[in-house]
C-alpha positions in Angstrom: -54.5 -1.5 -55.0 -54.3 1.4 -56.7 -52.7 2.2 -59.9 -50.6 5.2 -61.4 -51.3 6.4 -64.6 -47.7 6.7 -66.9 -48.6 10.6 -67.9 -49.4 11.2 -64.3 -47.3 10.7 -61.0 -46.5 11.9 -57.8 -43.3 13.4 -56.8 -42.2 13.6 -53.7 -42.6 16.0 -51.8 -39.1 17.4 -50.7 -39.1 17.1 -55.1 -42.1 19.7 -55.9 -41.4 23.8 -56.6 -43.3 26.2 -54.5 -43.9 29.4 -56.8 -44.7 31.5 -53.3 -42.7 32.1 -50.8 -42.9 31.5 -47.3 -42.8 33.4 -44.3 -39.3 31.5 -43.4 -37.8 32.5 -46.1 -33.8 33.9 -45.9 -34.7 36.3 -48.8 -35.4 39.5 -47.6 -38.2 41.4 -48.2 -37.4 44.3 -50.5 -39.1 47.2 -49.2 -37.0 50.1 -47.1 -36.4 48.4 -43.7 -33.2 46.5 -45.2 -29.6 48.1 -44.5 -26.8 46.1 -45.9 -23.9 45.0 -44.1 -21.0 46.7 -46.5 -23.4 49.9 -47.0 -19.7 52.1 -44.5 -17.6 49.9 -46.8 -19.3 51.5 -49.9 -19.5 54.4 -48.6 -15.6 54.3 -48.0 -14.9 53.3 -51.6 -17.3 55.6 -53.0 -15.1 58.8 -51.4 -11.9 56.6 -52.5 -10.6 56.3 -49.3 -9.0 53.1 -49.5 -9.6 50.0 -46.5 -6.2 51.2 -44.6 -7.7 54.3 -44.0 -5.6 56.1 -46.9 -7.2 58.6 -49.8 -6.1 57.7 -53.1 -6.4 60.9 -54.3 -3.4 62.0 -51.8 -1.7 59.8 -53.4 0.9 60.6 -56.1 1.0 59.0 -59.5 3.1 56.4 -60.0 5.9 57.6 -63.3 6.8 60.5 -60.2 6.9 57.6 -58.1 9.1 55.6 -60.2 11.0 59.4 -61.2 12.4 58.7 -57.2 13.5 55.6 -57.6 17.1 56.3 -56.3 19.6 54.6 -59.7 23.5 54.3 -60.6 25.0 57.3 -63.1 24.5 54.5 -65.2 20.7 54.2 -65.3 20.2 50.8 -63.0 17.7 50.9 -60.3 19.2 50.7 -57.1 17.1 48.0 -56.0 17.7 45.9 -59.4 21.1 44.7 -58.3 22.2 42.2 -55.0 24.1 42.1 -53.4 25.8 39.2 -51.2 28.5 38.4 -48.7 30.0 35.4 -46.8 29.6 35.6 -43.1 32.1 33.4 -40.6 31.4 32.8 -37.0 33.0 35.1 -33.9 37.1 34.1 -34.5 38.9 34.1 -31.6 42.4 33.8 -33.1 43.4 37.1 -34.7 42.7 39.2 -37.7 39.4 37.9 -36.1 38.1 37.5 -40.0 37.2 34.4 -42.0 38.4 33.9 -45.9 36.7 36.5 -48.7 35.0 37.6 -45.5 35.2 41.2 -47.4 34.2 39.9 -51.0 31.4 41.4 -51.6 29.1 39.9 -55.5 27.0 42.0 -57.0 24.2 40.2 -59.1 22.8 42.0 -61.7 20.3 41.0 -64.4 20.7 41.4 -68.3 17.1 43.3 -68.7 17.8 45.6 -66.3 20.8 47.3 -68.1 20.0 50.2 -70.7 21.2 49.4 -73.7 19.9 50.6 -76.2 21.7 48.9 -79.1 22.6 45.3 -80.4 25.7 46.9 -80.8 26.2 47.8 -77.1 25.1 44.5 -76.0 28.1 43.1 -78.3 30.4 45.5 -76.3 29.5 45.1 -73.4 29.1 41.5 -73.3 32.8 41.9 -75.2 34.2 43.4 -72.2 32.9 41.7 -69.2 33.6 39.0 -70.5 33.0 35.7 -68.3 32.1 37.5 -65.7 28.6 38.1 -68.0 26.1 34.0 -66.8 24.2 33.1 -70.4 22.1 30.5 -68.2 20.8 33.1 -66.0 21.5 36.0 -68.1 22.8 38.0 -65.6 25.9 39.8 -65.4 28.8 38.6 -60.9 30.8 41.1 -60.1 32.9 40.7 -57.0 35.2 42.9 -54.6 38.0 42.1 -52.4 40.0 44.9 -52.9 38.8 46.7 -49.4 39.1 45.6 -45.9 35.0 46.6 -45.7 32.2 45.3 -47.2 30.5 48.6 -47.7 33.5 49.9 -49.8 33.6 46.6 -51.8 30.6 47.4 -52.5 31.4 50.9 -53.6 33.9 49.7 -55.2 31.3 48.0 -57.2 29.0 49.7 -58.3 31.6 52.0 -59.6 33.0 49.2 -61.8 29.1 48.4 -62.2 29.5 52.3 -63.7 32.3 52.8 -65.8 31.7 49.6 -68.0 28.0 50.6 -68.4 29.2 54.4 -69.4 32.0 53.3 -71.4 30.1 51.1 -74.0 27.6 53.2 -74.4 30.8 55.6 -75.4 33.0 52.9 -77.5 29.4 51.8 -79.1 28.7 55.7 -80.0 32.7 56.1 -81.3 32.4 52.8 -83.8 29.7 54.5 -85.2 30.9 57.5 -86.2 33.1 57.9 -88.4 36.9 59.1 -88.0 38.3 61.7 -89.7 
């Protein structure tokens, strides 16, 4: 019977560490024969071409892109406006439309309305009254004046322009002393 001493113990072959690289290693040789599979990707990154094939040096700067964003006369970007309508199925009875089918509702968050001072915010809230929803911090306007959704949408945009521009004028008039 062989007795192992406390200081020396033989390890199993799976736990033994080897400092030399074996020939079956998956590490590629460090010589000049290795070619990266990503060399084309790195070359296109160096030349400035994106993965879609576009050249980023030919893209517009962000400031120019933002300047071309369509805006209302009051300064609100058009893509920040949300419109909703009601649509019923096809009706066989005259007048072939449902109730409030031409009604359009406009929703815009208060943070997208360009008001500069606290006085303008107060005047704005007085003008819009209960059309401002404080829980959602958004303004809701609706129009059912015309028999066309497009006309009602244009009317809402004009109404929003008049509200914001009127707010600015009223705030400016209250700040200036009258003679």
